């Protein structure tokens, strides 16, 4: 959890403009939340405040309210985007040969009298 001043500082770091504690209070008023300078902001409240900013920011309420700031960057490169030109057809049951389905282990043919008595 962070306080109002720290929330304003982190918003300013994100490059959406310079935010002050008064700006955070304005966001809280727009979100219909009562807030004061000594109020601790948790992830839920931070998300409600972030939802009032347009355009949306690239962080979540949990990230901005976390004790570690800025959010850790992944050392792995981002995966390339994938696009499909056509989804293709999927074979339905009518396209497949019909055969009976059984559950359980496969069993060999039974022969009468092949059981051993006395077991």
N, CA, C and O atoms as a Tinker XYZ file with bonds, in Angstrom:
   476  protein
     1  N      0.842000   -1.175000    0.000000    73     2
     2  CA     0.000000    0.000000    0.000000    64     1     3
     3  C      0.892000    1.244000    0.000000    63     2     4     5
     4  O      1.995000    1.248000    0.547000    81     3
     5  N      0.382000    2.277000   -0.621000    73     3     6
     6  CA     1.135000    3.525000   -0.714000    64     5     7
     7  C      0.234000    4.680000   -0.293000    63     6     8     9
     8  O     -0.986000    4.533000   -0.226000    81     7
     9  N      0.840000    5.825000   -0.012000    73     7    10
    10  CA     0.032000    6.984000    0.361000    64     9    11
    11  C     -0.286000    7.819000   -0.880000    63    10    12    13
    12  O      0.167000    7.514000   -1.984000    81    11
    13  N     -1.063000    8.863000   -0.681000    73    11    14
    14  CA    -1.539000    9.694000   -1.791000    64    13    15
    15  C     -0.379000   10.365000   -2.517000    63    14    16    17
    16  O     -0.365000   10.425000   -3.746000    81    15
    17  N      0.600000   10.872000   -1.755000    73    15    18
    18  CA     1.740000   11.549000   -2.387000    64    17    19
    19  C      2.534000   10.580000   -3.262000    63    18    20    21
    20  O      2.955000   10.936000   -4.363000    81    19
    21  N      2.735000    9.364000   -2.777000    73    19    22
    22  CA     3.484000    8.373000   -3.554000    64    21    23
    23  C      2.698000    7.956000   -4.794000    63    22    24    25
    24  O      3.281000    7.737000   -5.856000    81    23
    25  N      1.394000    7.847000   -4.664000    73    23    26
    26  CA     0.555000    7.520000   -5.822000    64    25    27
    27  C      0.689000    8.608000   -6.888000    63    26    28    29
    28  O      0.829000    8.303000   -8.072000    81    27
    29  N      0.648000    9.865000   -6.476000    73    27    30
    30  CA     0.804000   10.986000   -7.414000    64    29    31
    31  C      2.184000   10.962000   -8.067000    63    30    32    33
    32  O      2.308000   11.204000   -9.267000    81    31
    33  N      3.219000   10.672000   -7.281000    73    31    34
    34  CA     4.578000   10.616000   -7.819000    64    33    35
    35  C      4.698000    9.514000   -8.875000    63    34    36    37
    36  O      5.305000    9.716000   -9.926000    81    35
    37  N      4.114000    8.350000   -8.584000    73    35    38
    38  CA     4.196000    7.237000   -9.526000    64    37    39
    39  C      3.419000    7.529000  -10.807000    63    38    40    41
    40  O      3.844000    7.140000  -11.895000    81    39
    41  N      2.292000    8.208000  -10.680000    73    39    42
    42  CA     1.554000    8.607000  -11.884000    64    41    43
    43  C      2.392000    9.565000  -12.727000    63    42    44    45
    44  O      2.396000    9.479000  -13.955000    81    43
    45  N      3.091000   10.466000  -12.070000    73    43    46
    46  CA     3.929000   11.430000  -12.794000    64    45    47
    47  C      5.062000   10.720000  -13.530000    63    46    48    49
    48  O      5.417000   11.101000  -14.645000    81    47
    49  N      5.625000    9.693000  -12.910000    73    47    50
    50  CA     6.713000    8.928000  -13.529000    64    49    51
    51  C      6.226000    8.219000  -14.795000    63    50    52    53
    52  O      6.992000    8.022000  -15.738000    81    51
    53  N      4.956000    7.842000  -14.806000    73    51    54
    54  CA     4.410000    7.126000  -15.967000    64    53    55
    55  C      4.301000    8.020000  -17.201000    63    54    56    57
    56  O      4.035000    7.532000  -18.299000    81    55
    57  N      4.502000    9.314000  -17.026000    73    55    58
    58  CA     4.531000   10.205000  -18.173000    64    57    59
    59  C      3.179000   10.691000  -18.644000    63    58    60    61
    60  O      3.049000   11.114000  -19.793000    81    59
    61  N      2.176000   10.644000  -17.800000    73    59    62
    62  CA     0.850000   11.128000  -18.197000    64    61    63
    63  C      0.644000   12.577000  -17.759000    63    62    64    65
    64  O     -0.473000   13.094000  -17.785000    81    63
    65  N      1.719000   13.210000  -17.365000    73    63    66
    66  CA     1.626000   14.581000  -16.874000    64    65    67
    67  C      2.124000   14.621000  -15.441000    63    66    68    69
    68  O      2.460000   13.591000  -14.858000    81    67
    69  N      2.167000   15.811000  -14.887000    73    67    70
    70  CA     2.585000   15.960000  -13.506000    64    69    71
    71  C      1.359000   15.876000  -12.617000    63    70    72    73
    72  O      0.425000   16.665000  -12.753000    81    71
    73  N      1.370000   14.927000  -11.719000    73    71    74
    74  CA     0.246000   14.727000  -10.803000    64    73    75
    75  C      0.629000   15.217000   -9.427000    63    74    76    77
    76  O      1.760000   15.031000   -8.977000    81    75
    77  N     -0.319000   15.840000   -8.766000    73    75    78
    78  CA    -0.148000   16.280000   -7.390000    64    77    79
    79  C     -1.134000   15.521000   -6.519000    63    78    80    81
    80  O     -1.980000   14.782000   -7.023000    81    79
    81  N     -1.023000   15.703000   -5.227000    73    79    82
    82  CA    -1.981000   15.086000   -4.307000    64    81    83
    83  C     -3.399000   15.579000   -4.603000    63    82    84    85
    84  O     -4.360000   14.819000   -4.487000    81    83
    85  N     -3.523000   16.844000   -4.981000    73    83    86
    86  CA    -4.845000   17.391000   -5.318000    64    85    87
    87  C     -5.435000   16.686000   -6.536000    63    86    88    89
    88  O     -6.642000   16.450000   -6.600000    81    87
    89  N     -4.575000   16.349000   -7.504000    73    87    90
    90  CA    -5.058000   15.618000   -8.684000    64    89    91
    91  C     -5.570000   14.230000   -8.302000    63    90    92    93
    92  O     -6.556000   13.747000   -8.861000    81    91
    93  N     -4.893000   13.595000   -7.348000    73    91    94
    94  CA    -5.333000   12.278000   -6.881000    64    93    95
    95  C     -6.677000   12.407000   -6.171000    63    94    96    97
    96  O     -7.548000   11.551000   -6.324000    81    95
    97  N     -6.841000   13.471000   -5.401000    73    95    98
    98  CA    -8.133000   13.715000   -4.740000    64    97    99
    99  C     -9.223000   13.915000   -5.791000    63    98   100   101
   100  O    -10.343000   13.432000   -5.622000    81    99
   101  N     -8.905000   14.621000   -6.868000    73    99   102
   102  CA    -9.876000   14.803000   -7.965000    64   101   103
   103  C    -10.247000   13.464000   -8.607000    63   102   104   105
   104  O    -11.411000   13.231000   -8.932000    81   103
   105  N     -9.258000   12.589000   -8.788000    73   103   106
   106  CA    -9.544000   11.254000   -9.331000    64   105   107
   107  C    -10.464000   10.480000   -8.391000    63   106   108   109
   108  O    -11.389000    9.794000   -8.827000    81   107
   109  N    -10.192000   10.602000   -7.098000    73   107   110
   110  CA   -11.016000    9.905000   -6.108000    64   109   111
   111  C    -12.443000   10.451000   -6.114000    63   110   112   113
   112  O    -13.400000    9.687000   -5.987000    81   111
   113  N    -12.588000   11.758000   -6.260000    73   111   114
   114  CA   -13.930000   12.352000   -6.330000    64   113   115
   115  C    -14.676000   11.837000   -7.549000    63   114   116   117
   116  O    -15.862000   11.519000   -7.470000    81   115
   117  N    -13.978000   11.754000   -8.680000    73   115   118
   118  CA   -14.606000   11.228000   -9.902000    64   117   119
   119  C    -14.988000    9.757000   -9.743000    63   118   120   121
   120  O    -15.966000    9.296000  -10.332000    81   119
   121  N    -14.213000    9.025000   -8.945000    73   119   122
   122  CA   -14.499000    7.607000   -8.710000    64   121   123
   123  C    -15.471000    7.412000   -7.552000    63   122   124   125
   124  O    -15.794000    6.282000   -7.184000    81   123
   125  N    -15.938000    8.527000   -6.978000    73   123   126
   126  CA   -16.855000    8.504000   -5.844000    64   125   127
   127  C    -16.261000    7.767000   -4.641000    63   126   128   129
   128  O    -16.904000    6.925000   -4.015000    81   127
   129  N    -15.008000    8.119000   -4.348000    73   127   130
   130  CA   -14.285000    7.537000   -3.226000    64   129   131
   131  C    -13.819000    8.666000   -2.333000    63   130   132   133
   132  O    -13.297000    9.673000   -2.811000    81   131
   133  N    -14.008000    8.498000   -1.034000    73   131   134
   134  CA   -13.489000    9.504000   -0.088000    64   133   135
   135  C    -12.026000    9.208000    0.152000    63   134   136   137
   136  O    -11.646000    8.064000    0.397000    81   135
   137  N    -11.215000   10.232000    0.083000    73   135   138
   138  CA    -9.780000   10.048000    0.227000    64   137   139
   139  C     -9.207000   11.218000    1.009000    63   138   140   141
   140  O     -9.723000   12.334000    0.947000    81   139
   141  N     -8.136000   10.953000    1.744000    73   139   142
   142  CA    -7.437000   12.020000    2.464000    64   141   143
   143  C     -5.942000   11.805000    2.284000    63   142   144   145
   144  O     -5.514000   10.748000    1.820000    81   143
   145  N     -5.158000   12.791000    2.643000    73   143   146
   146  CA    -3.715000   12.750000    2.419000    64   145   147
   147  C     -3.034000   11.607000    3.159000    63   146   148   149
   148  O     -2.010000   11.097000    2.705000    81   147
   149  N     -3.599000   11.198000    4.306000    73   147   150
   150  CA    -2.956000   10.127000    5.067000    64   149   151
   151  C     -3.553000    8.752000    4.785000    63   150   152   153
   152  O     -3.183000    7.778000    5.441000    81   151
   153  N     -4.464000    8.655000    3.828000    73   151   154
   154  CA    -5.079000    7.377000    3.490000    64   153   155
   155  C     -4.099000    6.505000    2.715000    63   154   156   157
   156  O     -3.420000    6.973000    1.801000    81   155
   157  N     -4.037000    5.244000    3.091000    73   155   158
   158  CA    -3.209000    4.290000    2.363000    64   157   159
   159  C     -4.007000    3.771000    1.162000    63   158   160   161
   160  O     -5.185000    3.437000    1.289000    81   159
   161  N     -3.366000    3.707000    0.022000    73   159   162
   162  CA    -4.021000    3.259000   -1.207000    64   161   163
   163  C     -3.604000    1.821000   -1.479000    63   162   164   165
   164  O     -2.420000    1.531000   -1.655000    81   163
   165  N     -4.582000    0.926000   -1.511000    73   163   166
   166  CA    -4.303000   -0.473000   -1.823000    64   165   167
   167  C     -4.560000   -0.721000   -3.310000    63   166   168   169
   168  O     -4.905000    0.205000   -4.043000    81   167
   169  N     -4.394000   -1.960000   -3.751000    73   167   170
   170  CA    -4.523000   -2.295000   -5.173000    64   169   171
   171  C     -5.926000   -2.017000   -5.707000    63   170   172   173
   172  O     -6.071000   -1.543000   -6.833000    81   171
   173  N     -6.949000   -2.302000   -4.923000    73   171   174
   174  CA    -8.330000   -2.102000   -5.372000    64   173   175
   175  C     -8.626000   -0.621000   -5.561000    63   174   176   177
   176  O     -9.180000   -0.218000   -6.584000    81   175
   177  N     -8.254000    0.189000   -4.571000    73   175   178
   178  CA    -8.480000    1.629000   -4.665000    64   177   179
   179  C     -7.640000    2.225000   -5.799000    63   178   180   181
   180  O     -8.111000    3.089000   -6.538000    81   179
   181  N     -6.407000    1.761000   -5.928000    73   179   182
   182  CA    -5.547000    2.258000   -7.005000    64   181   183
   183  C     -6.176000    1.970000   -8.369000    63   182   184   185
   184  O     -6.125000    2.810000   -9.268000    81   183
   185  N     -6.770000    0.784000   -8.524000    73   183   186
   186  CA    -7.398000    0.451000   -9.803000    64   185   187
   187  C     -8.593000    1.356000  -10.064000    63   186   188   189
   188  O     -8.803000    1.789000  -11.197000    81   187
   189  N     -9.379000    1.647000   -9.031000    73   187   190
   190  CA   -10.525000    2.554000   -9.210000    64   189   191
   191  C    -10.064000    3.943000   -9.635000    63   190   192   193
   192  O    -10.709000    4.591000  -10.460000    81   191
   193  N     -8.948000    4.399000   -9.072000    73   191   194
   194  CA    -8.410000    5.705000   -9.452000    64   193   195
   195  C     -7.845000    5.666000  -10.875000    63   194   196   197
   196  O     -8.050000    6.600000  -11.650000    81   195
   197  N     -7.140000    4.597000  -11.213000    73   195   198
   198  CA    -6.577000    4.465000  -12.562000    64   197   199
   199  C     -7.668000    4.413000  -13.625000    63   198   200   201
   200  O     -7.472000    4.878000  -14.748000    81   199
   201  N     -8.811000    3.848000  -13.268000    73   199   202
   202  CA    -9.922000    3.748000  -14.218000    64   201   203
   203  C    -10.458000    5.126000  -14.613000    63   202   204   205
   204  O    -11.149000    5.256000  -15.623000    81   203
   205  N    -10.143000    6.153000  -13.822000    73   203   206
   206  CA   -10.612000    7.512000  -14.118000    64   205   207
   207  C     -9.694000    8.250000  -15.088000    63   206   208   209
   208  O    -10.035000    9.330000  -15.570000    81   207
   209  N     -8.523000    7.663000  -15.376000    73   207   210
   210  CA    -7.551000    8.330000  -16.247000    64   209   211
   211  C     -7.754000    7.866000  -17.679000    63   210   212   213
   212  O     -7.875000    6.671000  -17.952000    81   211
   213  N     -7.791000    8.832000  -18.585000    73   211   214
   214  CA    -7.950000    8.501000  -19.997000    64   213   215
   215  C     -6.822000    9.163000  -20.767000    63   214   216   217
   216  O     -6.566000   10.346000  -20.545000    81   215
   217  N     -6.145000    8.476000  -21.645000    73   215   218
   218  CA    -6.276000    7.071000  -22.027000    64   217   219
   219  C     -5.748000    6.166000  -20.915000    63   218   220   221
   220  O     -4.980000    6.608000  -20.061000    81   219
   221  N     -6.164000    4.896000  -20.931000    73   219   222
   222  CA    -5.743000    3.962000  -19.877000    64   221   223
   223  C     -4.222000    3.833000  -19.804000    63   222   224   225
   224  O     -3.525000    3.897000  -20.817000    81   223
   225  N     -3.738000    3.654000  -18.604000    73   223   226
   226  CA    -2.295000    3.521000  -18.380000    64   225   227
   227  C     -1.863000    2.062000  -18.533000    63   226   228   229
   228  O     -2.679000    1.151000  -18.388000    81   227
   229  N     -0.574000    1.842000  -18.828000    73   227   230
   230  CA    -0.091000    0.472000  -19.028000    64   229   231
   231  C      0.229000   -0.265000  -17.733000    63   230   232   233
   232  O      1.005000   -1.220000  -17.751000    81   231
   233  N     -0.345000    0.153000  -16.620000    73   231   234
   234  CA    -0.129000   -0.523000  -15.343000    64   233   235
   235  C     -1.481000   -0.830000  -14.713000    63   234   236   237
   236  O     -2.498000   -0.221000  -15.045000    81   235
   237  N     -1.462000   -1.777000  -13.810000    73   235   238
   238  CA    -2.675000   -2.115000  -13.064000    64   237   239
   239  C     -2.598000   -1.475000  -11.683000    63   238   240   241
   240  O     -1.550000   -0.982000  -11.267000    81   239
   241  N     -3.710000   -1.493000  -10.994000    73   239   242
   242  CA    -3.737000   -0.971000   -9.633000    64   241   243
   243  C     -2.790000   -1.726000   -8.722000    63   242   244   245
   244  O     -2.153000   -1.135000   -7.849000    81   243
   245  N     -2.698000   -3.045000   -8.926000    73   243   246
   246  CA    -1.796000   -3.857000   -8.100000    64   245   247
   247  C     -0.342000   -3.479000   -8.346000    63   246   248   249
   248  O      0.459000   -3.450000   -7.412000    81   247
   249  N      0.004000   -3.187000   -9.603000    73   247   250
   250  CA     1.389000   -2.820000   -9.904000    64   249   251
   251  C      1.752000   -1.468000   -9.306000    63   250   252   253
   252  O      2.835000   -1.304000   -8.744000    81   251
   253  N      0.856000   -0.510000   -9.425000    73   251   254
   254  CA     1.188000    0.839000   -8.940000    64   253   255
   255  C      1.168000    0.909000   -7.412000    63   254   256   257
   256  O      1.855000    1.746000   -6.827000    81   255
   257  N      0.397000    0.048000   -6.765000    73   255   258
   258  CA     0.339000    0.054000   -5.303000    64   257   259
   259  C      1.363000   -0.887000   -4.678000    63   258   260   261
   260  O      1.486000   -0.930000   -3.454000    81   259
   261  N      2.095000   -1.636000   -5.486000    73   259   262
   262  CA     3.074000   -2.601000   -4.975000    64   261   263
   263  C      4.244000   -1.883000   -4.305000    63   262   264   265
   264  O      4.519000   -0.716000   -4.586000    81   263
   265  N      4.916000   -2.594000   -3.428000    73   263   266
   266  CA     6.045000   -1.989000   -2.734000    64   265   267
   267  C      7.224000   -1.774000   -3.672000    63   266   268   269
   268  O      8.017000   -0.858000   -3.458000    81   267
   269  N      7.354000   -2.597000   -4.702000    73   267   270
   270  CA     8.447000   -2.429000   -5.661000    64   269   271
   271  C      7.976000   -1.544000   -6.812000    63   270   272   273
   272  O      6.980000   -1.841000   -7.472000    81   271
   273  N      8.700000   -0.462000   -7.041000    73   271   274
   274  CA     8.345000    0.453000   -8.129000    64   273   275
   275  C      9.621000    0.922000   -8.795000    63   274   276   277
   276  O     10.584000    1.200000   -8.081000    81   275
   277  N      9.697000    1.030000  -10.081000    73   275   278
   278  CA     8.662000    0.698000  -11.059000    64   277   279
   279  C      8.474000   -0.804000  -11.166000    63   278   280   281
   280  O      9.294000   -1.576000  -10.669000    81   279
   281  N      7.378000   -1.223000  -11.827000    73   279   282
   282  CA     7.123000   -2.657000  -11.948000    64   281   283
   283  C      8.309000   -3.336000  -12.623000    63   282   284   285
   284  O      8.906000   -2.769000  -13.537000    81   283
   285  N      8.657000   -4.547000  -12.182000    73   283   286
   286  CA     9.799000   -5.233000  -12.783000    64   285   287
   287  C      9.558000   -5.511000  -14.266000    63   286   288   289
   288  O      8.466000   -5.911000  -14.670000    81   287
   289  N     10.594000   -5.290000  -15.059000    73   287   290
   290  CA    10.510000   -5.584000  -16.481000    64   289   291
   291  C     10.973000   -7.015000  -16.690000    63   290   292   293
   292  O     11.929000   -7.463000  -16.057000    81   291
   293  N     10.310000   -7.718000  -17.560000    73   291   294
   294  CA    10.697000   -9.081000  -17.854000    64   293   295
   295  C     12.011000   -9.080000  -18.627000    63   294   296   297
   296  O     12.211000   -8.254000  -19.518000    81   295
   297  N     12.892000   -9.993000  -18.290000    73   295   298
   298  CA    14.151000  -10.085000  -19.020000    64   297   299
   299  C     13.967000  -10.847000  -20.326000    63   298   300   301
   300  O     14.835000  -10.821000  -21.198000    81   299
   301  N     12.844000  -11.516000  -20.451000    73   299   302
   302  CA    12.560000  -12.244000  -21.691000    64   301   303
   303  C     11.948000  -11.295000  -22.697000    63   302   304   305
   304  O     11.137000  -10.444000  -22.331000    81   303
   305  N     12.322000  -11.426000  -23.959000    73   303   306
   306  CA    11.700000  -10.566000  -24.963000    64   305   307
   307  C     10.230000  -10.907000  -25.132000    63   306   308   309
   308  O      9.811000  -12.040000  -24.896000    81   307
   309  N      9.465000   -9.930000  -25.535000    73   307   310
   310  CA     8.039000  -10.150000  -25.743000    64   309   311
   311  C      7.848000  -11.122000  -26.902000    63   310   312   313
   312  O      8.593000  -11.092000  -27.881000    81   311
   313  N      6.864000  -11.962000  -26.782000    73   311   314
   314  CA     6.569000  -12.917000  -27.851000    64   313   315
   315  C      6.017000  -12.170000  -29.049000    63   314   316   317
   316  O      5.243000  -11.227000  -28.886000    81   315
   317  N      6.403000  -12.578000  -30.251000    73   315   318
   318  CA     5.855000  -11.912000  -31.431000    64   317   319
   319  C      4.364000  -12.161000  -31.543000    63   318   320   321
   320  O      3.860000  -13.204000  -31.126000    81   319
   321  N      3.672000  -11.199000  -32.108000    73   319   322
   322  CA     2.234000  -11.382000  -32.248000    64   321   323
   323  C      1.967000  -12.411000  -33.341000    63   322   324   325
   324  O      2.727000  -12.527000  -34.302000    81   323
   325  N      0.902000  -13.137000  -33.184000    73   323   326
   326  CA     0.534000  -14.187000  -34.123000    64   325   327
   327  C     -0.784000  -13.815000  -34.761000    63   326   328   329
   328  O     -1.720000  -13.398000  -34.078000    81   327
   329  N     -0.857000  -13.966000  -36.070000    73   327   330
   330  CA    -2.130000  -13.714000  -36.733000    64   329   331
   331  C     -2.400000  -14.867000  -37.698000    63   330   332   333
   332  O     -1.483000  -15.439000  -38.288000    81   331
   333  N     -3.640000  -15.176000  -37.833000    73   331   334
   334  CA    -4.056000  -16.258000  -38.709000    64   333   335
   335  C     -4.817000  -15.657000  -39.880000    63   334   336   337
   336  O     -5.731000  -14.852000  -39.700000    81   335
   337  N     -4.423000  -16.063000  -41.088000    73   335   338
   338  CA    -5.092000  -15.504000  -42.261000    64   337   339
   339  C     -6.455000  -16.147000  -42.482000    63   338   340   341
   340  O     -7.398000  -15.478000  -42.906000    81   339
   341  N     -6.560000  -17.434000  -42.199000    73   339   342
   342  CA    -7.864000  -18.089000  -42.278000    64   341   343
   343  C     -7.896000  -19.177000  -41.222000    63   342   344   345
   344  O     -6.906000  -19.882000  -41.027000    81   343
   345  N     -9.008000  -19.319000  -40.549000    73   343   346
   346  CA    -9.051000  -20.281000  -39.452000    64   345   347
   347  C     -9.018000  -21.727000  -39.917000    63   346   348   349
   348  O     -8.643000  -22.598000  -39.132000    81   347
   349  N     -9.398000  -22.026000  -41.167000    73   347   350
   350  CA    -9.381000  -23.408000  -41.635000    64   349   351
   351  C    -10.585000  -24.177000  -41.138000    63   350   352   353
   352  O    -11.349000  -23.710000  -40.295000    81   351
   353  N    -10.726000  -25.345000  -41.675000    73   351   354
   354  CA   -11.868000  -26.186000  -41.319000    64   353   355
   355  C    -11.458000  -27.181000  -40.245000    63   354   356   357
   356  O    -10.301000  -27.592000  -40.157000    81   355
   357  N    -12.403000  -27.544000  -39.461000    73   355   358
   358  CA   -12.187000  -28.543000  -38.431000    64   357   359
   359  C    -13.044000  -29.745000  -38.781000    63   358   360   361
   360  O    -14.238000  -29.610000  -39.048000    81   359
   361  N    -12.427000  -30.926000  -38.779000    73   359   362
   362  CA   -13.187000  -32.131000  -39.101000    64   361   363
   363  C    -14.189000  -32.409000  -38.000000    63   362   364   365
   364  O    -13.841000  -32.490000  -36.822000    81   363
   365  N    -15.415000  -32.549000  -38.401000    73   363   366
   366  CA   -16.465000  -32.871000  -37.445000    64   365   367
   367  C    -16.672000  -34.370000  -37.385000    63   366   368   369
   368  O    -16.039000  -35.109000  -38.139000    81   367
   369  N    -17.544000  -34.833000  -36.507000    73   367   370
   370  CA   -17.777000  -36.271000  -36.372000    64   369   371
   371  C    -18.264000  -36.923000  -37.672000    63   370   372   373
   372  O    -17.985000  -38.100000  -37.900000    81   371
   373  N    -18.974000  -36.200000  -38.518000    73   371   374
   374  CA   -19.485000  -36.809000  -39.751000    64   373   375
   375  C    -18.368000  -37.069000  -40.752000    63   374   376   377
   376  O    -18.544000  -37.871000  -41.669000    81   375
   377  N    -17.217000  -36.408000  -40.596000    73   375   378
   378  CA   -16.102000  -36.597000  -41.516000    64   377   379
   379  C    -15.207000  -37.771000  -41.123000    63   378   380   381
   380  O    -14.330000  -38.167000  -41.891000    81   379
   381  N    -15.422000  -38.321000  -39.945000    73   379   382
   382  CA   -14.559000  -39.381000  -39.467000    64   381   383
   383  C    -15.268000  -40.718000  -39.603000    63   382   384   385
   384  O    -16.488000  -40.793000  -39.462000    81   383
   385  N    -14.505000  -41.783000  -39.879000    73   383   386
   386  CA   -15.149000  -43.100000  -39.963000    64   385   387
   387  C    -15.755000  -43.457000  -38.611000    63   386   388   389
   388  O    -15.202000  -43.142000  -37.558000    81   387
   389  N    -16.879000  -44.107000  -38.668000    73   387   390
   390  CA   -17.545000  -44.435000  -37.404000    64   389   391
   391  C    -17.037000  -45.764000  -36.887000    63   390   392   393
   392  O    -16.918000  -46.734000  -37.635000    81   391
   393  N    -16.744000  -45.795000  -35.615000    73   391   394
   394  CA   -16.371000  -47.032000  -34.955000    64   393   395
   395  C    -16.812000  -46.916000  -33.510000    63   394   396   397
   396  O    -16.819000  -45.826000  -32.939000    81   395
   397  N    -17.166000  -47.998000  -32.947000    73   395   398
   398  CA   -17.669000  -47.934000  -31.567000    64   397   399
   399  C    -16.558000  -47.530000  -30.611000    63   398   400   401
   400  O    -15.397000  -47.901000  -30.781000    81   399
   401  N    -16.940000  -46.773000  -29.618000    73   399   402
   402  CA   -15.965000  -46.334000  -28.618000    64   401   403
   403  C    -16.228000  -47.078000  -27.323000    63   402   404   405
   404  O    -17.372000  -47.225000  -26.891000    81   403
   405  N    -15.154000  -47.542000  -26.714000    73   403   406
   406  CA   -15.266000  -48.212000  -25.422000    64   405   407
   407  C    -14.346000  -47.508000  -24.446000    63   406   408   409
   408  O    -13.288000  -47.006000  -24.824000    81   407
   409  N    -14.748000  -47.476000  -23.215000    73   407   410
   410  CA   -13.856000  -46.917000  -22.205000    64   409   411
   411  C    -13.225000  -48.067000  -21.437000    63   410   412   413
   412  O    -13.756000  -49.177000  -21.407000    81   411
   413  N    -12.117000  -47.794000  -20.833000    73   411   414
   414  CA   -11.431000  -48.819000  -20.060000    64   413   415
   415  C    -10.351000  -49.480000  -20.878000    63   414   416   417
   416  O    -10.177000  -49.171000  -22.057000    81   415
   417  N     -9.617000  -50.398000  -20.252000    73   415   418
   418  CA    -8.515000  -51.043000  -20.963000    64   417   419
   419  C     -9.043000  -51.975000  -22.059000    63   418   420   421
   420  O    -10.129000  -52.543000  -21.946000    81   419
   421  N     -8.256000  -52.112000  -23.102000    73   419   422
   422  CA    -8.644000  -53.010000  -24.190000    64   421   423
   423  C     -8.510000  -54.446000  -23.712000    63   422   424   425
   424  O     -7.556000  -54.786000  -23.012000    81   423
   425  N     -9.456000  -55.282000  -24.084000    73   423   426
   426  CA    -9.428000  -56.674000  -23.658000    64   425   427
   427  C     -9.443000  -57.567000  -24.886000    63   426   428   429
   428  O    -10.041000  -57.244000  -25.913000    81   427
   429  N     -8.787000  -58.663000  -24.754000    73   427   430
   430  CA    -8.771000  -59.637000  -25.838000    64   429   431
   431  C    -10.089000  -60.389000  -25.896000    63   430   432   433
   432  O    -10.936000  -60.223000  -25.018000    81   431
   433  N    -10.269000  -61.196000  -26.898000    73   431   434
   434  CA   -11.523000  -61.956000  -26.992000    64   433   435
   435  C    -11.651000  -62.951000  -25.848000    63   434   436   437
   436  O    -10.659000  -63.519000  -25.390000    81   435
   437  N    -12.867000  -63.154000  -25.399000    73   435   438
   438  CA   -13.104000  -64.100000  -24.300000    64   437   439
   439  C    -13.462000  -65.461000  -24.876000    63   438   440   441
   440  O    -14.227000  -65.585000  -25.832000    81   439
   441  N    -12.896000  -66.443000  -24.273000    73   439   442
   442  CA   -13.240000  -67.802000  -24.675000    64   441   443
   443  C    -13.934000  -68.478000  -23.515000    63   442   444   445
   444  O    -13.485000  -68.382000  -22.372000    81   443
   445  N    -15.002000  -69.144000  -23.797000    73   443   446
   446  CA   -15.671000  -69.853000  -22.697000    64   445   447
   447  C    -14.753000  -70.925000  -22.123000    63   446   448   449
   448  O    -14.054000  -71.631000  -22.850000    81   447
   449  N    -14.776000  -71.020000  -20.833000    73   447   450
   450  CA   -13.998000  -72.057000  -20.172000    64   449   451
   451  C    -12.536000  -71.693000  -19.970000    63   450   452   453
   452  O    -11.760000  -72.549000  -19.543000    81   451
   453  N    -12.131000  -70.485000  -20.252000    73   451   454
   454  CA   -10.731000  -70.127000  -20.078000    64   453   455
   455  C    -10.420000  -69.655000  -18.670000    63   454   456   457
   456  O     -9.261000  -69.393000  -18.348000    81   455
   457  N    -11.421000  -69.544000  -17.840000    73   455   458
   458  CA   -11.198000  -69.123000  -16.462000    64   457   459
   459  C    -10.687000  -70.302000  -15.656000    63   458   460   461
   460  O    -11.073000  -71.448000  -15.888000    81   459
   461  N     -9.825000  -70.008000  -14.720000    73   459   462
   462  CA    -9.316000  -71.066000  -13.847000    64   461   463
   463  C    -10.199000  -71.135000  -12.622000    63   462   464   465
   464  O    -10.440000  -70.109000  -11.985000    81   463
   465  N    -10.669000  -72.261000  -12.287000    73   463   466
   466  CA   -11.480000  -72.379000  -11.069000    64   465   467
   467  C    -10.587000  -72.297000   -9.823000    63   466   468   469
   468  O     -9.410000  -72.657000   -9.867000    81   467
   469  N    -11.154000  -71.828000   -8.737000    73   467   470
   470  CA   -10.458000  -71.840000   -7.465000    64   469   471
   471  C     -9.658000  -70.568000   -7.197000    63   470   472   473
   472  O     -8.876000  -70.543000   -6.246000    81   471
   473  N     -9.811000  -69.567000   -7.953000    73   471   474
   474  CA    -9.078000  -68.327000   -7.681000    64   473   475
   475  C     -9.853000  -67.399000   -6.837000    63   474   476
   476  O     -9.377000  -66.310000   -6.518000    81   475
